[in-house]
PDB file of C-alpha atoms in Angstrom:
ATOM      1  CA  UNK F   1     -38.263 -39.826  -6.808  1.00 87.00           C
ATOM      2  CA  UNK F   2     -34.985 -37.699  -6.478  1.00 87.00           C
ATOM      3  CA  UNK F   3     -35.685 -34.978  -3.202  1.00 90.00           C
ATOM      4  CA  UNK F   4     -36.994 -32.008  -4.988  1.00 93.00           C
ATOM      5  CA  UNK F   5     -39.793 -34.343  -6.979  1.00 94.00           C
ATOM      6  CA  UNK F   6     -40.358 -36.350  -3.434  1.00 95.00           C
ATOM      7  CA  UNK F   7     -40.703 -32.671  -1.290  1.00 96.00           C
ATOM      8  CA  UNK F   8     -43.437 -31.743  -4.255  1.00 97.00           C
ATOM      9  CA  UNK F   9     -45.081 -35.183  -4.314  1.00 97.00           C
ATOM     10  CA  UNK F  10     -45.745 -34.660  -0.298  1.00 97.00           C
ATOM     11  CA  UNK F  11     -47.486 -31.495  -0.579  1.00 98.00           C
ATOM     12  CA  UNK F  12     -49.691 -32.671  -3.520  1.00 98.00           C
ATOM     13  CA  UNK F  13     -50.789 -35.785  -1.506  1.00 98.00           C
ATOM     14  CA  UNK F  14     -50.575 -33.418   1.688  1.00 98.00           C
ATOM     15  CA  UNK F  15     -52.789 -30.786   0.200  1.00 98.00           C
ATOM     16  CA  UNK F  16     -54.881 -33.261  -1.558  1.00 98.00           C
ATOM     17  CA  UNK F  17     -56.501 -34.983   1.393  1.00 98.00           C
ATOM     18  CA  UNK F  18     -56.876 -31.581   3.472  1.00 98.00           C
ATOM     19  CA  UNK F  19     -58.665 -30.056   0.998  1.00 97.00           C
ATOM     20  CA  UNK F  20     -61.086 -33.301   0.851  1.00 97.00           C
ATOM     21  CA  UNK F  21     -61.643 -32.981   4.564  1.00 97.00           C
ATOM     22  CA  UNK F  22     -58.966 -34.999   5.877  1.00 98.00           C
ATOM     23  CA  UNK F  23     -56.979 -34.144   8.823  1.00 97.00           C
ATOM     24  CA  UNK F  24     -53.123 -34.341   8.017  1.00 98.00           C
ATOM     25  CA  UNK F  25     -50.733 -33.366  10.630  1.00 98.00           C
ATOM     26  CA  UNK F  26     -47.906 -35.575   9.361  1.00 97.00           C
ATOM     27  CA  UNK F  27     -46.863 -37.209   6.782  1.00 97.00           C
ATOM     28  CA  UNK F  28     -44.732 -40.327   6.565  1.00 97.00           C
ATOM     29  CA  UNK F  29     -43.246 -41.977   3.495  1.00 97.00           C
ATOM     30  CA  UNK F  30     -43.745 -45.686   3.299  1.00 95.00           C
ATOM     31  CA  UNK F  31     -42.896 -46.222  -0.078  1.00 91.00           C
ATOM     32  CA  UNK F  32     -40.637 -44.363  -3.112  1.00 91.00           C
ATOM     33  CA  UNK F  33     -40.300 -45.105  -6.185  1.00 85.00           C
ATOM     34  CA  UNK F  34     -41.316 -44.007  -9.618  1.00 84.00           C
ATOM     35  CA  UNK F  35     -44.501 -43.128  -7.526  1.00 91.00           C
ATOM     36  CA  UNK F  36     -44.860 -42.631  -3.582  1.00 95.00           C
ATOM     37  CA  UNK F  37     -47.091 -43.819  -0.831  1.00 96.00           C
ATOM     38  CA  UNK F  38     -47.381 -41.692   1.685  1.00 98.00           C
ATOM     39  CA  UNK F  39     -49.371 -42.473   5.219  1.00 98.00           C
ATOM     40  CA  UNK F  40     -51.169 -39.137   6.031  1.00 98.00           C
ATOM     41  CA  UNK F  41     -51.542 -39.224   9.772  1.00 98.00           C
ATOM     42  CA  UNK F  42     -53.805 -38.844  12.281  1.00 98.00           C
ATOM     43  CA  UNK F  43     -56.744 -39.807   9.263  1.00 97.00           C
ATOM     44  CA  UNK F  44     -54.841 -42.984   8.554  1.00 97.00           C
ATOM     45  CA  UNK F  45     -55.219 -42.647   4.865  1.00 98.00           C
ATOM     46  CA  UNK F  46     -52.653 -43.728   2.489  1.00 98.00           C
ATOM     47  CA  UNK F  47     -51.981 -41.250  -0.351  1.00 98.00           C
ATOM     48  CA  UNK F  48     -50.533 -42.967  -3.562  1.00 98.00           C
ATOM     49  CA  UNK F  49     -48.977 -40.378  -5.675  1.00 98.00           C
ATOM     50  CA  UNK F  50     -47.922 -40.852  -9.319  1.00 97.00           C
ATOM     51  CA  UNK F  51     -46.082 -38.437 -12.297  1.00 96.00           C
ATOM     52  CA  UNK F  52     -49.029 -37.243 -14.438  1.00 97.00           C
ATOM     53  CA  UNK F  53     -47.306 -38.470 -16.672  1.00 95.00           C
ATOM     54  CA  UNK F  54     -48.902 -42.014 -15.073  1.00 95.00           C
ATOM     55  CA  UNK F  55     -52.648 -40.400 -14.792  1.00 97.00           C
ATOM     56  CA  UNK F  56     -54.332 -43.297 -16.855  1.00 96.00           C
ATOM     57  CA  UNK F  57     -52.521 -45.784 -14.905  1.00 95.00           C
ATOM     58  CA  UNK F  58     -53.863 -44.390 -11.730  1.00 97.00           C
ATOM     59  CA  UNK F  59     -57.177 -44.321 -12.927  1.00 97.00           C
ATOM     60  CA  UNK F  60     -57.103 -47.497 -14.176  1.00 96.00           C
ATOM     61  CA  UNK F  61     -55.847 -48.794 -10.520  1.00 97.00           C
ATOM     62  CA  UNK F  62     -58.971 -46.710  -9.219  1.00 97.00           C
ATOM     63  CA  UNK F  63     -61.024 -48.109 -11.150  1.00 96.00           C
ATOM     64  CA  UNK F  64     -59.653 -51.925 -10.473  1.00 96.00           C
ATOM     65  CA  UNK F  65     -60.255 -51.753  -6.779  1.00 97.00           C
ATOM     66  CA  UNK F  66     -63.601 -49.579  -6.660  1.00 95.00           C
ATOM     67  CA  UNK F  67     -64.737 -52.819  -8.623  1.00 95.00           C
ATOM     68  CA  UNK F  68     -63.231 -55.602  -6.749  1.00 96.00           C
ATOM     69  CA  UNK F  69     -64.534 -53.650  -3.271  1.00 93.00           C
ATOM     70  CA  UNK F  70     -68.090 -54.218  -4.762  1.00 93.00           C
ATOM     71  CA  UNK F  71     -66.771 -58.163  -4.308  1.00 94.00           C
ATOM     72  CA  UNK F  72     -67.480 -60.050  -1.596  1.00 92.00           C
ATOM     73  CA  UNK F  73     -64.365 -61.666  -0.113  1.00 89.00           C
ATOM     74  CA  UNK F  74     -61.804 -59.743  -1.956  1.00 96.00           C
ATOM     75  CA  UNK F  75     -58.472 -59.219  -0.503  1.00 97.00           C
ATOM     76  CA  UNK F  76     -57.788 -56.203  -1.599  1.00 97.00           C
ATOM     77  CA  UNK F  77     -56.722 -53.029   0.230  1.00 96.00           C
ATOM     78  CA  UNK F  78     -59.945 -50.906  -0.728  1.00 97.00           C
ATOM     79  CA  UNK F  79     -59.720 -46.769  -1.254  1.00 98.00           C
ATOM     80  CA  UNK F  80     -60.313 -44.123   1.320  1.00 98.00           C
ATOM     81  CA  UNK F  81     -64.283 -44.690   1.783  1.00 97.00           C
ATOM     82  CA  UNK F  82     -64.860 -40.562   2.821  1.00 97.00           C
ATOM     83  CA  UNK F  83     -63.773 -39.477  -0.224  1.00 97.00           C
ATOM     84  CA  UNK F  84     -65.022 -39.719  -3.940  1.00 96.00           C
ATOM     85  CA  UNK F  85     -63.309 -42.415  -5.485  1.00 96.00           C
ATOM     86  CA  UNK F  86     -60.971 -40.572  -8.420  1.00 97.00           C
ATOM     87  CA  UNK F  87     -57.553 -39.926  -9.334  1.00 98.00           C
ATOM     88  CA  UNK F  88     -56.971 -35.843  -8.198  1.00 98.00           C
ATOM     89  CA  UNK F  89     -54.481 -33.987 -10.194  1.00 98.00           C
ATOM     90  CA  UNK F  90     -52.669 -31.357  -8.683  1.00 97.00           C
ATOM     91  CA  UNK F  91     -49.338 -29.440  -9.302  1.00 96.00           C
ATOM     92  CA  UNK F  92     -48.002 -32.480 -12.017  1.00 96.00           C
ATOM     93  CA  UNK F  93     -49.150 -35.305 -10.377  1.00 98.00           C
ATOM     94  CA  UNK F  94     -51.764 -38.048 -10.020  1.00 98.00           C
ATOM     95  CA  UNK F  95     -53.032 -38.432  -6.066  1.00 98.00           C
ATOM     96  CA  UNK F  96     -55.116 -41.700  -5.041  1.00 98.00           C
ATOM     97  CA  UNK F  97     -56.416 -41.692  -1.140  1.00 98.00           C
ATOM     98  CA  UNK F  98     -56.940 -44.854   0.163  1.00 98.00           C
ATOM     99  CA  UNK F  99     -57.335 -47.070   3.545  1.00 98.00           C
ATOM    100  CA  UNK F 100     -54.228 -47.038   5.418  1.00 97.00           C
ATOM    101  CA  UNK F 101     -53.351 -50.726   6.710  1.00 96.00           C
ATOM    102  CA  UNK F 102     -51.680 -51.259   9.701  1.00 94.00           C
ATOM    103  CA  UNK F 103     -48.852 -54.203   8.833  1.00 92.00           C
ATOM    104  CA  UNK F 104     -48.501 -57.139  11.112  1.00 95.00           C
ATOM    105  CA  UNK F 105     -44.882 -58.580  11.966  1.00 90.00           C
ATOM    106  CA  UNK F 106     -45.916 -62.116  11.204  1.00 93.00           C
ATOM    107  CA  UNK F 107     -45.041 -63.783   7.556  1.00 94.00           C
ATOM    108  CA  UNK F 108     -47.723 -65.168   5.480  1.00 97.00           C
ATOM    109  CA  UNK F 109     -47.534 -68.798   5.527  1.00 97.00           C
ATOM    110  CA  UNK F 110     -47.541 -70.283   2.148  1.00 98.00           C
ATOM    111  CA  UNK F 111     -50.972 -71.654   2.333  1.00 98.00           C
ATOM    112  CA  UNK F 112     -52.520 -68.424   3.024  1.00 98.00           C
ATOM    113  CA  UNK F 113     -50.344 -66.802   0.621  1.00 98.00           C
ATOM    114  CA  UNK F 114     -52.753 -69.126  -2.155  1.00 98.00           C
ATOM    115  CA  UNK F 115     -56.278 -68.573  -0.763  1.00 98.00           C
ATOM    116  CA  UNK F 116     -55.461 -64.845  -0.419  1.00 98.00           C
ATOM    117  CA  UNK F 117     -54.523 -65.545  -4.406  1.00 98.00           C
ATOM    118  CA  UNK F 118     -57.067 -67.929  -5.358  1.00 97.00           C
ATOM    119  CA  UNK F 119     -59.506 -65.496  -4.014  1.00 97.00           C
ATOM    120  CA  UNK F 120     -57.987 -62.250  -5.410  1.00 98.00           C
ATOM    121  CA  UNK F 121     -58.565 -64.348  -8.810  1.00 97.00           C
ATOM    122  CA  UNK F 122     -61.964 -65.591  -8.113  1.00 97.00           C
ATOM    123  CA  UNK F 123     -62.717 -61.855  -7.135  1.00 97.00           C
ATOM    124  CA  UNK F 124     -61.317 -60.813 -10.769  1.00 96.00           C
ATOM    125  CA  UNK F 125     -63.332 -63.421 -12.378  1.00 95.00           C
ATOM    126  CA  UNK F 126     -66.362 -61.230 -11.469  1.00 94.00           C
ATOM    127  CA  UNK F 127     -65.687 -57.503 -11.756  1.00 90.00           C
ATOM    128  CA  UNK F 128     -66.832 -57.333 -15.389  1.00 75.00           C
ATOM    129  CA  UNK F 129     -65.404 -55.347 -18.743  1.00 81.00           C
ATOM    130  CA  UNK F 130     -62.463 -54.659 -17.683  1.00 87.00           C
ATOM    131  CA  UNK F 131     -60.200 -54.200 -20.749  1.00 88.00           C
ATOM    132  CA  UNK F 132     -56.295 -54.736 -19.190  1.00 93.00           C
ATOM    133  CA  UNK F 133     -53.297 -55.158 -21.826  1.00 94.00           C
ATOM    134  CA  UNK F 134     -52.466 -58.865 -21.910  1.00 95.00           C
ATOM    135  CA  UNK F 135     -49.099 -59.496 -20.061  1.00 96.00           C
ATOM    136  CA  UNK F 136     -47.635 -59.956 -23.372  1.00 96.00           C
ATOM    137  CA  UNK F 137     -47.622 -56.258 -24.051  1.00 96.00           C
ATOM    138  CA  UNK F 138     -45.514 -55.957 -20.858  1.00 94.00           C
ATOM    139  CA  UNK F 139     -43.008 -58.272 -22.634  1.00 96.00           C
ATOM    140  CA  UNK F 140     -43.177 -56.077 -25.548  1.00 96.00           C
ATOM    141  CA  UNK F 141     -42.330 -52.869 -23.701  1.00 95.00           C
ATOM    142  CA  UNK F 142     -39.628 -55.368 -22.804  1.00 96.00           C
ATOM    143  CA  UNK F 143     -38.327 -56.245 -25.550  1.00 96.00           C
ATOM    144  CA  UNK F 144     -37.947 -52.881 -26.980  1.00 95.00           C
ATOM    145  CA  UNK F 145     -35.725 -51.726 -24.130  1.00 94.00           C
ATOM    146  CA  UNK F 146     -33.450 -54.511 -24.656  1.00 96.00           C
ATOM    147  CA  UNK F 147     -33.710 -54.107 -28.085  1.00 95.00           C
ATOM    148  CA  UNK F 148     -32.482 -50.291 -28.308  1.00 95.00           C
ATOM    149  CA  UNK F 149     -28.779 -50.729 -27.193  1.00 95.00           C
ATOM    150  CA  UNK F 150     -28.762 -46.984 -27.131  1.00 95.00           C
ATOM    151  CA  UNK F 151     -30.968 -47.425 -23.639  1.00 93.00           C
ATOM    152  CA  UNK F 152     -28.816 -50.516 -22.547  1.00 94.00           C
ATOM    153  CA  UNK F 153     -25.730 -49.403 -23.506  1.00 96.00           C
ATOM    154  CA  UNK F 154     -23.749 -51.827 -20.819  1.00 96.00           C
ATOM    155  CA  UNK F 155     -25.789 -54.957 -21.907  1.00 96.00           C
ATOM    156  CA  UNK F 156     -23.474 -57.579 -22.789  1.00 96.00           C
ATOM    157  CA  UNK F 157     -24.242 -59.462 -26.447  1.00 96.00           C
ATOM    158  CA  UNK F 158     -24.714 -62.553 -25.045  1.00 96.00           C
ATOM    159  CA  UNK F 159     -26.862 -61.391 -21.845  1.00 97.00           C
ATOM    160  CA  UNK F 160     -29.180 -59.204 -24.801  1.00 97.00           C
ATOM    161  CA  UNK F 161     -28.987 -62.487 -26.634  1.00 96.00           C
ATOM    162  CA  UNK F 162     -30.674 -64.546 -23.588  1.00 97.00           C
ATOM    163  CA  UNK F 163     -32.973 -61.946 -22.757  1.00 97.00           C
ATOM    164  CA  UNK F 164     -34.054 -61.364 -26.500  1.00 97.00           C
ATOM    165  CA  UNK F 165     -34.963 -64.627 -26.878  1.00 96.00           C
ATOM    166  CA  UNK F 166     -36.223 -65.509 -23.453  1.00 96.00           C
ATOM    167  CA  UNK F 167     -38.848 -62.821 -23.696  1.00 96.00           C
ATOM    168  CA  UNK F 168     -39.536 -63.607 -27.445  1.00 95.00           C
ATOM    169  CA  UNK F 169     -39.747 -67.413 -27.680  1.00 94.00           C
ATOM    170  CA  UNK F 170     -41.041 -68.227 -23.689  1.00 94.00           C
ATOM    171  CA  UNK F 171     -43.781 -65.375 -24.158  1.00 94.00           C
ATOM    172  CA  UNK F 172     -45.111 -66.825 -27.463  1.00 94.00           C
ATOM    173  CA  UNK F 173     -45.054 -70.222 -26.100  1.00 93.00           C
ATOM    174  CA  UNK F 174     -46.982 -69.204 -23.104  1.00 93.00           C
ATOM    175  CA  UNK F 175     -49.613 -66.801 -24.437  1.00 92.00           C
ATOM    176  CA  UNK F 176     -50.447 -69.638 -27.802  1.00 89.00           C
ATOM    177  CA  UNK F 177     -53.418 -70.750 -25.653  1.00 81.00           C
ATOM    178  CA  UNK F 178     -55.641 -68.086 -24.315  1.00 81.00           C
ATOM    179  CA  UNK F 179     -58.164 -70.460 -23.579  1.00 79.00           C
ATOM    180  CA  UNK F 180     -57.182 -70.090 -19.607  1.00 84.00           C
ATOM    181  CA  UNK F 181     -56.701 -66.640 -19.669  1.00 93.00           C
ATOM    182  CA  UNK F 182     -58.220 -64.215 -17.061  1.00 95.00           C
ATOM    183  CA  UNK F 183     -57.344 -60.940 -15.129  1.00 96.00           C
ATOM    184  CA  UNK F 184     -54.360 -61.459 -12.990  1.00 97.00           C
ATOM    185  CA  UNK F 185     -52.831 -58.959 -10.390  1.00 97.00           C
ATOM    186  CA  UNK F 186     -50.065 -59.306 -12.655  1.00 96.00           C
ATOM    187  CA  UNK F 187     -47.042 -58.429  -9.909  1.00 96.00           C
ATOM    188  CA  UNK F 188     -48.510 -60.136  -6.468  1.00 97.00           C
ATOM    189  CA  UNK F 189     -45.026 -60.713  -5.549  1.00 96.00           C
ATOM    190  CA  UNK F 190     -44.607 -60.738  -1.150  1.00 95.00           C
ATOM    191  CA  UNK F 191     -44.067 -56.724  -1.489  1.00 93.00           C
ATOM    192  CA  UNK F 192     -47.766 -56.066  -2.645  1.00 96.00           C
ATOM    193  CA  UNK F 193     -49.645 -58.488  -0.542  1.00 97.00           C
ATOM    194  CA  UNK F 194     -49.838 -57.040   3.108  1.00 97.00           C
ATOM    195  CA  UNK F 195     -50.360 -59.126   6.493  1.00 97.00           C
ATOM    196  CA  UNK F 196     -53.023 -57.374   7.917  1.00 97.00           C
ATOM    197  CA  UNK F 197     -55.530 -57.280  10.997  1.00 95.00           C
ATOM    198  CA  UNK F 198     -58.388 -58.570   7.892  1.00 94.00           C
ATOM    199  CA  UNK F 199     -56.032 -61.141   6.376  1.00 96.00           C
ATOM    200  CA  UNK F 200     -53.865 -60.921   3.524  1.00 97.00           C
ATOM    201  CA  UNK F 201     -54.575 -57.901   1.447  1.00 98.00           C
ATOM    202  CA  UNK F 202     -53.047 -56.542  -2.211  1.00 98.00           C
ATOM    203  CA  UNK F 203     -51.932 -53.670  -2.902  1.00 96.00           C
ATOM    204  CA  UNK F 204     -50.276 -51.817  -5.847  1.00 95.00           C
ATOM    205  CA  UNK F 205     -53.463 -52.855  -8.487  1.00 95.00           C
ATOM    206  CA  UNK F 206     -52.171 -50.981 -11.160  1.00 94.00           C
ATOM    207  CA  UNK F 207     -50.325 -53.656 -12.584  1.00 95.00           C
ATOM    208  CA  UNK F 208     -53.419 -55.577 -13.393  1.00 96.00           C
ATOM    209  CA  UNK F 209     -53.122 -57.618 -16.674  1.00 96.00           C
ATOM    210  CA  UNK F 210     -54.883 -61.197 -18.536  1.00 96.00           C
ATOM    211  CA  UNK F 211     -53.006 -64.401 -18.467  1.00 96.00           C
ATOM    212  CA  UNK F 212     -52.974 -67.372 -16.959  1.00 96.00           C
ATOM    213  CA  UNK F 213     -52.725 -67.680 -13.207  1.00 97.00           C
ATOM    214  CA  UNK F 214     -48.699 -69.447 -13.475  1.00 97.00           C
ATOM    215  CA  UNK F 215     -48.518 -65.759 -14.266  1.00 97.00           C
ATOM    216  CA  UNK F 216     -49.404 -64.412 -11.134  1.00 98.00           C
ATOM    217  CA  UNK F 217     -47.755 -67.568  -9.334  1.00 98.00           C
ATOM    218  CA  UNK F 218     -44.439 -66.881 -10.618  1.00 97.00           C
ATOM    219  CA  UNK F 219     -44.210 -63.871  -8.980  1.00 96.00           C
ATOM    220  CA  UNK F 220     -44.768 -65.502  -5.149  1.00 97.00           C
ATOM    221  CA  UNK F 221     -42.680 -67.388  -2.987  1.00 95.00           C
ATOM    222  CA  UNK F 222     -42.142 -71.001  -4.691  1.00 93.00           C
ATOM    223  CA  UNK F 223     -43.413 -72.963  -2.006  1.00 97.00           C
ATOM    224  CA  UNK F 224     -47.106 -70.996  -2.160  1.00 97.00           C
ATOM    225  CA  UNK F 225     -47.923 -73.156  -5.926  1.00 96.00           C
ATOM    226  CA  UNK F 226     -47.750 -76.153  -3.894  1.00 95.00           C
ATOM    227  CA  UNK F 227     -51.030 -75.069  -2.472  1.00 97.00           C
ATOM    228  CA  UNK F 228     -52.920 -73.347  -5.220  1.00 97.00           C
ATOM    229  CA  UNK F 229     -55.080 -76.047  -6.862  1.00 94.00           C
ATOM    230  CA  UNK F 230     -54.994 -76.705 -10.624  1.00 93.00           C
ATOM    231  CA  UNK F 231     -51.781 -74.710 -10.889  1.00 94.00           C
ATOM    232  CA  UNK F 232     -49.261 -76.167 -13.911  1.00 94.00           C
ATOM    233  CA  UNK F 233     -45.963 -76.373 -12.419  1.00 93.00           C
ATOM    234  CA  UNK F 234     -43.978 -76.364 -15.772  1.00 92.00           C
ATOM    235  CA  UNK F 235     -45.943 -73.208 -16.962  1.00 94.00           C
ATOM    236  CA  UNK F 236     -44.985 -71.695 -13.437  1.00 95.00           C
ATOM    237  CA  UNK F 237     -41.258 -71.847 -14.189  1.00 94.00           C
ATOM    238  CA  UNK F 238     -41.553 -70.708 -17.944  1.00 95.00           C
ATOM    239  CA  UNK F 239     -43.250 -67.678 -16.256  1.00 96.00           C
ATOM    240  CA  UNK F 240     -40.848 -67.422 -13.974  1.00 96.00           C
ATOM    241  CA  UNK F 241     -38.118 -66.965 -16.793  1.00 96.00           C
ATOM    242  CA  UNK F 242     -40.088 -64.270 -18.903  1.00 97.00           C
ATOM    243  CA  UNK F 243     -40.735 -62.610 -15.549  1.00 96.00           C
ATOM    244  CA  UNK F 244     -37.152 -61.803 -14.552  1.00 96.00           C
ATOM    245  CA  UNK F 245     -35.967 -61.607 -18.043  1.00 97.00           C
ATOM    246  CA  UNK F 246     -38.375 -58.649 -17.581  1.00 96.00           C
ATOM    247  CA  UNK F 247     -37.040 -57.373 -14.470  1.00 95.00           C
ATOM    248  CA  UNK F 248     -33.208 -57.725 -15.732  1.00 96.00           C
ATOM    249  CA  UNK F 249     -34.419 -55.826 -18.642  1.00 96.00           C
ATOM    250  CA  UNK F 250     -35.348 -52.578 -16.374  1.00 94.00           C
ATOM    251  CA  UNK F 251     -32.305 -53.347 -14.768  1.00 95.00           C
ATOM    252  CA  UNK F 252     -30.336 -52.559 -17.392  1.00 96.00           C
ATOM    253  CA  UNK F 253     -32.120 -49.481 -18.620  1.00 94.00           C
ATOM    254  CA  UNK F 254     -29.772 -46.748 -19.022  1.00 91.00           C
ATOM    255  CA  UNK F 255     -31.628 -44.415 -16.580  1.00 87.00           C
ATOM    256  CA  UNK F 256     -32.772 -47.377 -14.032  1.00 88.00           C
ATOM    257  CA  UNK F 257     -32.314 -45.979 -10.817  1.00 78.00           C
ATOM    258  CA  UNK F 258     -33.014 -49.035  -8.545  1.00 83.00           C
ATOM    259  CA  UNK F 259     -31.093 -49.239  -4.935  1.00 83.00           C
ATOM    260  CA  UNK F 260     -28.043 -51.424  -5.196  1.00 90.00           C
ATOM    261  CA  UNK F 261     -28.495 -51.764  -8.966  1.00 90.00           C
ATOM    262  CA  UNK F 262     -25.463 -53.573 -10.108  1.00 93.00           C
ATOM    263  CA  UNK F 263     -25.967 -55.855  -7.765  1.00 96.00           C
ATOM    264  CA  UNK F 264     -29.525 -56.655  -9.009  1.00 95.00           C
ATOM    265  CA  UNK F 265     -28.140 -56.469 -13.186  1.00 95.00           C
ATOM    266  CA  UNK F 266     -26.432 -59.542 -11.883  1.00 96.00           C
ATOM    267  CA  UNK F 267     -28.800 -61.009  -9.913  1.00 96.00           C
ATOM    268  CA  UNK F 268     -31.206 -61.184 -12.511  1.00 96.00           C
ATOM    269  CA  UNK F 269     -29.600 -62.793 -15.574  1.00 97.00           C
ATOM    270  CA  UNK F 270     -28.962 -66.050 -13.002  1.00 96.00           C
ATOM    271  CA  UNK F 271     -32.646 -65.571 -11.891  1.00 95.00           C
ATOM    272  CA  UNK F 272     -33.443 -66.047 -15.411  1.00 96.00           C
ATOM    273  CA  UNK F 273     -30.720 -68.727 -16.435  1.00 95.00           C
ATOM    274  CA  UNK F 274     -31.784 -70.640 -12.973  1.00 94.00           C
ATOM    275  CA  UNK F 275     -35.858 -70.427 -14.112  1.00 93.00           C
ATOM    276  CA  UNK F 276     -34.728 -71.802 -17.729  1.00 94.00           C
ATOM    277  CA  UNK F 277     -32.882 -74.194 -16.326  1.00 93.00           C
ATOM    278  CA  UNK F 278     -36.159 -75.343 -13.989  1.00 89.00           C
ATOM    279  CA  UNK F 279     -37.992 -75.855 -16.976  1.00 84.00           C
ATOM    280  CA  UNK F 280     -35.513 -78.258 -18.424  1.00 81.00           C
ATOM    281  CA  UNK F 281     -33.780 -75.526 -20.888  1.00 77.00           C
ATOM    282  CA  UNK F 282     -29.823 -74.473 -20.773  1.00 63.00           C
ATOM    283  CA  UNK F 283     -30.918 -71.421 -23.024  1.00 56.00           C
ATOM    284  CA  UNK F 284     -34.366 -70.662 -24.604  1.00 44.00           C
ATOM    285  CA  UNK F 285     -34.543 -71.578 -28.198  1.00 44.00           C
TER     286      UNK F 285
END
């Protein structure tokens, strides 16, 4: 969020949790984006704070983790537990409260990386009628960006070309059989799983989606498939391709404002040529 959205996102989150009963005598951001997390100090509650425009997304992430907390053994950072668990509108935006996690220094060793996974997927296997968009309607959303040159003006033909049909073909291939399907995190890259004092824990539900786990598994460190059983490593690396096919494709949204962007426009056509090329392609088709 530019400064004058960030300074208004603050007080909603601010005002949010005092009005709840929450003591807030600081605030401190931890994370900004399209939406913010903010650590409201001394209650140690972590306000997530969203456009309105993103209301059904929060609610959707409430409603994701106030099901997985009635889980056993779910790693999953879990709301604020003194205050009703909802999405709060105020002054434009959506405000979430939830349990503020100390971080560790340590890294997550690859084979915790996969039981905190395995379990996070065993956890979704149980949390009921959930009705999530499939990750193919993420491609879609995709597909239409790359698709509009008016909103990636500085797209190169060839570079829409390999996008275009690395999100078209690769998707279709890997969604034909849904027999494996389930609910997925659907981003659990090393930014959204958290090295706490209770173990790994994810964060940032709201990406929640069905497809197979390679979905999921694409998005970690390469070396954590090695230890999640049953995993397909072919279907990993076709994953891998649609996912930053999808990330190059944000990338090169007219209006993108990711940190050190060109570098990352770059970045992530190789990402994707290097994935295709894992999965014995020189170009999708």
């Amino acid at each position: 969020m530019e400064p004058p959205e960030l300074r208004r996102a603050i007080e909603a989150g601010r005002a949010t949790a005092t009005e709840l009963g929450l003591q807030v005598d600081d605030v401190v951001v931890i994370h900004n984006s399209d939406r913010v997390a903010l650590r409201l100090v001394p209650s140690e509650t972590l306000a997530r704070v969203a456009p309105i425009g993103d209301l059904a997304g929060s609610e959707f992430e409430v409603e994701v983790a106030r099901r997985l907390a009635e889980v056993d053994d779910a790693p999953v950072a879990e709301l604020d537990p003194r205050v009703e668990p909802r999405v709060h509108v105020r002054d434009g935006f959506a405000v979430s409260l939830w349990t503020y996690y100390e971080p560790l220094e340590s890294k997550i060793e690859p084979a915790d990386y996969a039981d905190a996974l395995q379990r996070y997927h065993a956890a979704l296997r149980q949390v009921g009628d959930l009705d999530p968009p499939h990750f193919t309607d993420r491609v879609a959303v995709a597909l239409r960006e790359v698709n509009d040159r008016e909103q990636s003006p500085e797209l190169a033909d060839a570079d829409r070309k390999l996008l275009l049909d690395t999100l078209g073909e690769l998707s279709a291939e890997i969604s034909a059989d849904k027999a494996g399907d389930q609910l997925l995190h659907g981003e659990p890259h090393e930014g959204n799983l958290l090295n706490t004092k209770r173990g790994p824990l994810f964060i940032d539900l709201v990406t929640c989606c069905r497809g197979p786990v390679e979905f999921d598994l694409a998005h970690a460190p390469e070396e954590v498939a090695e230890h999640y059983a049953g995993a397909e490593e072919d279907l990993i690396h076709r994953c891998r391709a649609v996912d930053w096919a999808m990330f190059s494709a944000w990338r090169w949204r007219r209006n993108d404002q990711m940190p050190d962007r060109d570098h990352w426009r770059a970045e992530g056509l190789n990402l994707v040529r290097a994935a295709l090329a894992r999965c014995g392609r020189a170009g999708p088709g």
